[in-house]
Coordinates of C-alpha atoms in Angstrom, one line a residue:
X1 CA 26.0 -6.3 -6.5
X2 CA 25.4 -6.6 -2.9
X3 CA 22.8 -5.7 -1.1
X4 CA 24.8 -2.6 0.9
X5 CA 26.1 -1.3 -2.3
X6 CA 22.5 -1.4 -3.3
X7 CA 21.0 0.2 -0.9
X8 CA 23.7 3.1 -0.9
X9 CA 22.6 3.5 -4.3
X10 CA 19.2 4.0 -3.4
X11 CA 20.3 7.1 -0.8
X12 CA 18.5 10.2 -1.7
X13 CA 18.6 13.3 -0.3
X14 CA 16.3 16.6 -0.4
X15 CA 16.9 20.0 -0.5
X16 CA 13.8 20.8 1.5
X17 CA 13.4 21.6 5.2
X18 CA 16.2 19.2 5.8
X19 CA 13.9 16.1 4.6
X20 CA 15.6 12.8 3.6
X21 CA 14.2 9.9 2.9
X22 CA 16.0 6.6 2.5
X23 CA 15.1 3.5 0.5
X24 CA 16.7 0.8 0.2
X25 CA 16.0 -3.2 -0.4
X26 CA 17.4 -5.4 2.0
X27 CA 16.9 -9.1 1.8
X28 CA 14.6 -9.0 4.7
X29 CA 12.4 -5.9 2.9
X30 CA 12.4 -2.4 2.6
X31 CA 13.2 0.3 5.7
X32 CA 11.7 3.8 4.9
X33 CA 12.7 6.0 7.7
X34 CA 11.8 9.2 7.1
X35 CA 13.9 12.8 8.8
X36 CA 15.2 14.7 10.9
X37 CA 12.9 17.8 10.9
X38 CA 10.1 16.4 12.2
X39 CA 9.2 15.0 15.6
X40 CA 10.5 11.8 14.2
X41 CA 13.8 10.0 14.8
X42 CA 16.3 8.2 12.4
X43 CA 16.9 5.2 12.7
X44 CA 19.2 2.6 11.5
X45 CA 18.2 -0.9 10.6
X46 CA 19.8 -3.9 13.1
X47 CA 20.5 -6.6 11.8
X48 CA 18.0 -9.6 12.4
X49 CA 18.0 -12.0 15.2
X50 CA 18.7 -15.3 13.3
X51 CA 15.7 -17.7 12.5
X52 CA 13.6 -14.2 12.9
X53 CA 12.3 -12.0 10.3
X54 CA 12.9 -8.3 9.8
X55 CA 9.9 -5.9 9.9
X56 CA 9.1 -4.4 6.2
X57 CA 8.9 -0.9 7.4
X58 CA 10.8 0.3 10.3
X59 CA 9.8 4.0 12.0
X60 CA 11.5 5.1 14.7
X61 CA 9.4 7.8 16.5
X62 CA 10.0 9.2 19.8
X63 CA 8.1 7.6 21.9
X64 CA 7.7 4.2 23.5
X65 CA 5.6 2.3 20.9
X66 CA 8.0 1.7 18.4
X67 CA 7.5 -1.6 15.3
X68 CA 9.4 -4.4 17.3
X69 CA 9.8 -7.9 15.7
X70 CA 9.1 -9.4 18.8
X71 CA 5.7 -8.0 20.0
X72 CA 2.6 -10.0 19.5
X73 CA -0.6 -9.7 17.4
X74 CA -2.4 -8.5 20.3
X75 CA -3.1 -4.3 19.8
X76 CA -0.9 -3.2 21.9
X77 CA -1.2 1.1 20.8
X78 CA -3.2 3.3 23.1
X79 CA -4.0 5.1 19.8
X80 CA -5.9 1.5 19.3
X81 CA -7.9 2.1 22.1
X82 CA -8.7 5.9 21.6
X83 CA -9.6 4.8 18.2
X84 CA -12.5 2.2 18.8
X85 CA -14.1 5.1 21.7
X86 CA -14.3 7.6 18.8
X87 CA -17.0 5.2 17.2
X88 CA -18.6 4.9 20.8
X89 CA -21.7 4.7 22.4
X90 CA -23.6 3.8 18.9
X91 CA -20.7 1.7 16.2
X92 CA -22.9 1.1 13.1
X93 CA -23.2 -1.9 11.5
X94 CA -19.8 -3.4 10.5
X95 CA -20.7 -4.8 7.3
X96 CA -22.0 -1.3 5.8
X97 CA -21.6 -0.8 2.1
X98 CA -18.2 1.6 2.0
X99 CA -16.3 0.5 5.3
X100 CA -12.8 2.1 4.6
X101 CA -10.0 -1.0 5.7
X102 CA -6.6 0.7 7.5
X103 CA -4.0 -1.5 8.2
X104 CA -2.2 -0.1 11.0
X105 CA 1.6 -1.2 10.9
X106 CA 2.4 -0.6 14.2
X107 CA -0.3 -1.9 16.2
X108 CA -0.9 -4.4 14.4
X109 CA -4.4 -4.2 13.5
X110 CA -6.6 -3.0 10.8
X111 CA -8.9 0.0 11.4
X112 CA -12.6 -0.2 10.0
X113 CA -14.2 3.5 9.3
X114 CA -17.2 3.6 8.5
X115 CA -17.5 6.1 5.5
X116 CA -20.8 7.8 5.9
X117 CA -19.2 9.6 9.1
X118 CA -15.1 9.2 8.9
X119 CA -15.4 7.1 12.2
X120 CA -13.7 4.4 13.9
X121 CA -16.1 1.7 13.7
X122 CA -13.7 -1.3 14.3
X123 CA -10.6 -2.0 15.0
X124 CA -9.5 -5.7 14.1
X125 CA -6.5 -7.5 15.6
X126 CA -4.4 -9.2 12.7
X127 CA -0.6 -10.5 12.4
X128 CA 2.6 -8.7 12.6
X129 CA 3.1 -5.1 10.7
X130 CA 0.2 -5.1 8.3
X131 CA 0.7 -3.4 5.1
X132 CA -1.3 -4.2 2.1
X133 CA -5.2 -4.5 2.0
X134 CA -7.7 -5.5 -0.3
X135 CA -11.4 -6.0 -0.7
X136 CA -13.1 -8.8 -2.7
X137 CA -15.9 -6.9 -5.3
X138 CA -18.9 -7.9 -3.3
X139 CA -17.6 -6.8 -0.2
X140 CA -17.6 -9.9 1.8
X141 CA -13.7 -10.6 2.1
X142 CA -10.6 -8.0 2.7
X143 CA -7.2 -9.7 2.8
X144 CA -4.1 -8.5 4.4
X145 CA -0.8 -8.7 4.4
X146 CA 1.5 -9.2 7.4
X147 CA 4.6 -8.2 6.9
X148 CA 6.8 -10.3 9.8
X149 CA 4.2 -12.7 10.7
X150 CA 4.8 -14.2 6.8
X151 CA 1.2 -14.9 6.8
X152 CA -2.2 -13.2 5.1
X153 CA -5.3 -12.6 7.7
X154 CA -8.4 -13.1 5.5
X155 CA -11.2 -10.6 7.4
X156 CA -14.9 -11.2 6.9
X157 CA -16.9 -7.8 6.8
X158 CA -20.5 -8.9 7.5
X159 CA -19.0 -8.9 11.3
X160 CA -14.9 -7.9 10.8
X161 CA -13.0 -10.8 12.6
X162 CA -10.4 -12.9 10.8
X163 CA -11.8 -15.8 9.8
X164 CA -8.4 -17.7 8.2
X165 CA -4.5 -17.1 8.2
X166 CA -2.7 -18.0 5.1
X167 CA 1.1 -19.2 5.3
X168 CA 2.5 -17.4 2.2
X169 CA 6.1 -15.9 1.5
X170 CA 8.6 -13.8 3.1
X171 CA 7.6 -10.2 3.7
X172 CA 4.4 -9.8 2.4
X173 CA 3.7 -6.3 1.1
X174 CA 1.5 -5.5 -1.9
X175 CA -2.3 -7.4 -2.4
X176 CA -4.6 -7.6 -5.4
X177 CA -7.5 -9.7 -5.9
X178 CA -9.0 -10.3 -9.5
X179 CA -12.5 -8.7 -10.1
X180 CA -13.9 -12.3 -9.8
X181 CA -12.7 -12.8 -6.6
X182 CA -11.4 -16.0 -6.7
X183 CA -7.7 -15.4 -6.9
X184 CA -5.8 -13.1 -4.5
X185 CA -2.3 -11.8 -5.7
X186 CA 0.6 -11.5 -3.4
X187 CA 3.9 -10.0 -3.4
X188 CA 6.7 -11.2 -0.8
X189 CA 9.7 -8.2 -0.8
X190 CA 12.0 -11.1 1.1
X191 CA 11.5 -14.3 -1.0
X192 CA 11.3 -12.3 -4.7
X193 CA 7.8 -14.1 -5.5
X194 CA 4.2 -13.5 -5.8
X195 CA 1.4 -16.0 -4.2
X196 CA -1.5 -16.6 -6.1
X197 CA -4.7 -17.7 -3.7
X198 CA -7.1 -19.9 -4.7
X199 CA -9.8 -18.3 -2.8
X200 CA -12.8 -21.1 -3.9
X201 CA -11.2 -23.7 -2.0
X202 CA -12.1 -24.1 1.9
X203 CA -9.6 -23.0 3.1
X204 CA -8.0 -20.6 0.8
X205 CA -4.4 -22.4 -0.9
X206 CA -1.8 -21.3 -2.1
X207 CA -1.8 -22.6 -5.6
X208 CA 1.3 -20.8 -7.2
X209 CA 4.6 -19.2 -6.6
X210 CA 5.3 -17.2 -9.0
X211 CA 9.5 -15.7 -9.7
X212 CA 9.9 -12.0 -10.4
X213 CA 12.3 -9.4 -10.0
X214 CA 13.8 -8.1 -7.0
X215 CA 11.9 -6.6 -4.4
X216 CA 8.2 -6.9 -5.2
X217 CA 6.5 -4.5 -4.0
X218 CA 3.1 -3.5 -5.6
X219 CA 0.4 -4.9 -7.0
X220 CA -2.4 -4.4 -9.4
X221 CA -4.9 -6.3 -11.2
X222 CA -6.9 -5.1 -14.6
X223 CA -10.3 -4.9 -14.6
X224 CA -10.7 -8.1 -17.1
X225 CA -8.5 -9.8 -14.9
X226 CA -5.9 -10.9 -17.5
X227 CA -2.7 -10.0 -16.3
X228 CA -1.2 -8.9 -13.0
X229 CA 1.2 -5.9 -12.6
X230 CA 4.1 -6.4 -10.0
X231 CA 6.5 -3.6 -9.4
X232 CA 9.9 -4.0 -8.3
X233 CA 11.1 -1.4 -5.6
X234 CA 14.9 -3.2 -5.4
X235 CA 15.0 -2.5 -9.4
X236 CA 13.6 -0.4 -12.0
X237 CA 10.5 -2.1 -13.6
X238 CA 7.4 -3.5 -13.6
X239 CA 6.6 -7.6 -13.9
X240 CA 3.1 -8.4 -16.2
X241 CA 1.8 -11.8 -14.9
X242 CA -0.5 -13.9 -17.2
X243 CA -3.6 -14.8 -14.7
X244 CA -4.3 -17.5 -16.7
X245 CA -0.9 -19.6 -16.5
X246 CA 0.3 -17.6 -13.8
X247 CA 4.0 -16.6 -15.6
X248 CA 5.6 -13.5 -16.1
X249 CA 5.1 -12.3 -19.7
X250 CA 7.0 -9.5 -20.1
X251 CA 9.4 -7.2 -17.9
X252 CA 8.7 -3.2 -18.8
X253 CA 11.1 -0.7 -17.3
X254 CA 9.9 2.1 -15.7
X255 CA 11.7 4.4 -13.2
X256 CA 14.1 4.1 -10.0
X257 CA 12.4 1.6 -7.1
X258 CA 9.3 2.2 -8.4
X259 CA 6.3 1.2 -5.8
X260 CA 2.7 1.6 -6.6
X261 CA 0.8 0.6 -9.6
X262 CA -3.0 1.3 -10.3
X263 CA -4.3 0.2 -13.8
X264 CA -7.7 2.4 -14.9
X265 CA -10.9 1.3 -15.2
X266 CA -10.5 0.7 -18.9
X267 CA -7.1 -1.3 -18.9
X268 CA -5.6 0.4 -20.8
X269 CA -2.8 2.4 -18.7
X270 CA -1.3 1.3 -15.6
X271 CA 0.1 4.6 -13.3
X272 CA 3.7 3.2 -11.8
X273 CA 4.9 5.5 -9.0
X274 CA 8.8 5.3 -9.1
X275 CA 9.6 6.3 -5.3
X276 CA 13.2 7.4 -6.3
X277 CA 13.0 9.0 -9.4
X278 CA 9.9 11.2 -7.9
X279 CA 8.1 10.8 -10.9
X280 CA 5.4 8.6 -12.1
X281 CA 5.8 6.1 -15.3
X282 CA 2.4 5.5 -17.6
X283 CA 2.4 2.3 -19.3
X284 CA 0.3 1.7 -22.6
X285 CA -1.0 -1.6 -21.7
X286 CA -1.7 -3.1 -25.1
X287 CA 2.3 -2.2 -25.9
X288 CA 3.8 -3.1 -22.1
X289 CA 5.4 0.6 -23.1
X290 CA 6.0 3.7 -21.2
X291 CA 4.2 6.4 -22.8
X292 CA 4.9 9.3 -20.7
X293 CA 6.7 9.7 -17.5
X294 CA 5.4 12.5 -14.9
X295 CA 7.6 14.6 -12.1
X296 CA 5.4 14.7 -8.9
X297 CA 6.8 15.3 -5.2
X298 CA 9.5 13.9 -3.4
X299 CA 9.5 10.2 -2.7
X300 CA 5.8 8.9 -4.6
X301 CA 4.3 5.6 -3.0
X302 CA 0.7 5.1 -3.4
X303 CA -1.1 5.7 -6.2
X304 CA -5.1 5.2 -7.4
X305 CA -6.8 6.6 -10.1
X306 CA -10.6 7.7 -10.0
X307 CA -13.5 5.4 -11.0
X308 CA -13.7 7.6 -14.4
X309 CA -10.3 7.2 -15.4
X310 CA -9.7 11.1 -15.1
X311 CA -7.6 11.8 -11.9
X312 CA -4.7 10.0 -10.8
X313 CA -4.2 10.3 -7.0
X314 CA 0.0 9.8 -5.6
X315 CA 1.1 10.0 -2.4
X316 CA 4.3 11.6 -2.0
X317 CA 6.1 10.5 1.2
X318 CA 8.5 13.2 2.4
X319 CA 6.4 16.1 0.7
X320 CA 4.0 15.2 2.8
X321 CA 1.5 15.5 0.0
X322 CA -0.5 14.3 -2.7
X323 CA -0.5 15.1 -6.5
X324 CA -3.5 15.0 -8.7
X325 CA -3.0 14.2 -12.3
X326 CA -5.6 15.0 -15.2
X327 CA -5.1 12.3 -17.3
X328 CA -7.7 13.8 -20.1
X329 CA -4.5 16.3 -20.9
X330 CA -2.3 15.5 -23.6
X331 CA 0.6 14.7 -21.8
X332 CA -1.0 13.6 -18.4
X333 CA -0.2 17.0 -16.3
X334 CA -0.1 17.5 -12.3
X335 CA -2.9 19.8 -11.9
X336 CA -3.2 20.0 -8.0
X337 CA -1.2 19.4 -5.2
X338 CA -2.8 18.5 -1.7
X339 CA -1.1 18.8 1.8
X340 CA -2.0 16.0 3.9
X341 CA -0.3 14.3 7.2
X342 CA 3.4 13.4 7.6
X343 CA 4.6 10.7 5.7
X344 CA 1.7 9.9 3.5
X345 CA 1.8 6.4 1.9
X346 CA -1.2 4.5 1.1
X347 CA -4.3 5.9 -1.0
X348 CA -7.7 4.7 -2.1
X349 CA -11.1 6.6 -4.2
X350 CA -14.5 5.8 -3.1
X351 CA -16.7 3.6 -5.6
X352 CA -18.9 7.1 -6.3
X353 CA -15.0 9.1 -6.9
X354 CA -16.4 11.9 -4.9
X355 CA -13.6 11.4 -1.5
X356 CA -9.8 10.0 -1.7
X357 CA -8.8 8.2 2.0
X358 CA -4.9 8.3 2.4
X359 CA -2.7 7.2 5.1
X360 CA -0.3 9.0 6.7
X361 CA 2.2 7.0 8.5
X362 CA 4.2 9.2 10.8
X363 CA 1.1 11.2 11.8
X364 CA -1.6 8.1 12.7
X365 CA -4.0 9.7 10.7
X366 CA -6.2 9.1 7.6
X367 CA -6.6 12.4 5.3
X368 CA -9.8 12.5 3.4
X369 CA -9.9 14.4 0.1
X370 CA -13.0 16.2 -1.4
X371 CA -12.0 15.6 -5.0
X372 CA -14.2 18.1 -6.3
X373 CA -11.8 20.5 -4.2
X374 CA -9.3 18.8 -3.5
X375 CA -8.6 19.9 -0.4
X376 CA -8.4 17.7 2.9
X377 CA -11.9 17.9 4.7
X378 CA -11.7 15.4 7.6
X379 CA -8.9 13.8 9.1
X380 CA -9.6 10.4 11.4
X381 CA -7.3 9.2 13.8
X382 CA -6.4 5.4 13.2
X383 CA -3.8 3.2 14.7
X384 CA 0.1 3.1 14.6
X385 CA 1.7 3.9 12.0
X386 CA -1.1 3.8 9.2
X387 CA 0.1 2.2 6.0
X388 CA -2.3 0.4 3.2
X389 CA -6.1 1.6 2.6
X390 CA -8.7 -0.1 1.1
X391 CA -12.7 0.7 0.3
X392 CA -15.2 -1.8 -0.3
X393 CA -17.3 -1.2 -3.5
X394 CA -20.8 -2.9 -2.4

């Protein structure tokens, strides 16, 4: 099947306020352009310059600051700017325990808030369209994905400047890093692969390549740091690596493009969100089964579950919202639904569970939850285009 025909097949449409969202895999990544009755404006992907690499996400907004392939990894957003004065006269220290990481897609940068006072404490230059983040256990590391620039910006958080640049696949997206810290899991939308980092070497290497299905997307490691859990957004299922030999073990399908994964704390279920079906899958671990699939809002993306196990946090792109799932309910059942910003997409829990950070693309903004409420108590501007969120745990 080509990849037109695919992507055709991917075309959703919904019934609500004249929202559509589209998804499709091309071989250059995935476009999510989001609709018409907002202050945002369709747009069409064109087709690649040759020898250059198509951005993972393309927004088309109106005004002039728009994701371009050809802009460099300089900030170039006056959001940027306004962001790092918020934090103004008196930053604190960058390397504080709970720095929340925002990689900003559009500026391309990665915005550090400090967490004791949902502040702009840093704002880091990086490659081109960062997506994924991730923070080593002990706090020292965050790795990023950029998308075009094909490359992985390694960030030191004692004084947040990038201290390496990994060369890795095409269109890196999704990053995991095993609770030891000493491999870092990639997933490439363009080249079908995942990059496994050796991370005790100086500099960090790739060490492996790893084949998987089409249009990896998300990435999750368990907490004994066994296997690896790759979704595939240009399919319908879920890859499990062995971490050991670094193969795919078995192939589990789920729903339609699904995109997030977040094992809990246990290892025993992994929460899939499948971004066309607009449900999420659960997967009995031990089994590589789906036990229960869940209907949330339109268009599920991120996804984390609470440091207890009991809540499952989704982000629900063109709802412009986020369901929470009580997983001690026999099935798992939606028990809340949060309105956050426009086009929300990546999501993270504190270490302590008591605040949920979430992204919202279209809308610059990071919404934080009070999961005892759950109900949006602070919102933080960021940079442009906001997409992947990460908190570090020490």
């Amino acid at each position: 099947m080509d990849m037109e025909v695919r992507l055709r097949k991917r075309r959703i449409t919904s019934a609500t306020a004249g929202w559509w969202l589209r998804v499709g895999i091309t071989l250059l990544g995935l476009v999510i352009a989001a609709g018409p009755s907002t202050s945002m404006a369709v747009a069409s992907p064109t087709p690649p310059v040759p020898g250059q690499t198509e951005p993972f996400v393309q927004v088309s907004k109106n005004r002039s600051d728009n994701v371009s392939n050809n802009r460099s990894d300089s900030v170039s957003s006056a959001r940027t700017g306004a962001s790092e004065s918020t934090a103004e006269p008196s930053p604190p220290p960058p390397s504080q325990t709970g720095d929340t990481f925002v990689t900003n897609s559009g500026s391309n940068t990665v915005s550090v808030v400090d967490s004791t006072n949902n502040t702009v404490a840093a704002t880091i230059p990086v490659g081109i369209s960062p997506t994924g983040v991730a923070i080593a256990q002990d706090g020292t590391r965050a790795y990023v994905t950029n998308n075009v620039s094909n490359t992985v910006s390694v960030i030191d958080t004692t004084d947040n400047t990038v201290t390496d640049t990994i060369p890795v696949g095409s269109n890196p997206t999704g990053v995991a890093i095993t609770p030891d810290g000493t491999r870092v899991y990639v997933t490439h939308v363009g080249s079908n692969t995942v990059s496994v980092i050796d991370t005790t070497t100086t500099p960090d290497t790739v060490i492996a390549t790893i084949p998987v299905d089409f249009g990896p997307y998300g990435v999750a490691v368990a907490p004994d740091g066994a296997r690896a859990y790759v979704t595939s957004a240009g399919g319908s299922d879920v890859s499990v690596i062995d971490t050991t030999t670094n193969t795919v073990t078995a192939t589990i399908p789920v729903g339609d493009s699904p995109t997030g994964v977040a094992v809990t704390p246990d290892g025993t279920r992994a929460y899939v969100t499948n971004n066309v079906s607009n449900t999420v899958s659960v997967i009995d671990t031990t089994t590589n089964t789906v036990t229960d699939t869940i209907p949330v809002g339109s268009n599920p993306a991120g996804v984390a579950v609470t440091p207890d196990g009991t809540r499952v946090y989704v982000t629900n792109v063109v709802s412009n919202t986020v369901s929470v799932i009580d997983t001690t309910t026999t099935p798992d059942t939606v028990i809340a639904t949060i309105p956050v910003g426009a086009g929300p997409m990546g999501v993270a829990v504190t270490p302590d569970g008591t605040r949920v950070y979430v992204t919202n693309l279209d809308s610059d903004t990071v919404s934080v939850i009070d999961t005892t409420t759950n109900t949006v108590t602070d919102t933080i501007p960021v940079g442009d285009s906001p997409f992947g969120v990460a908190i570090a745990t020490s």
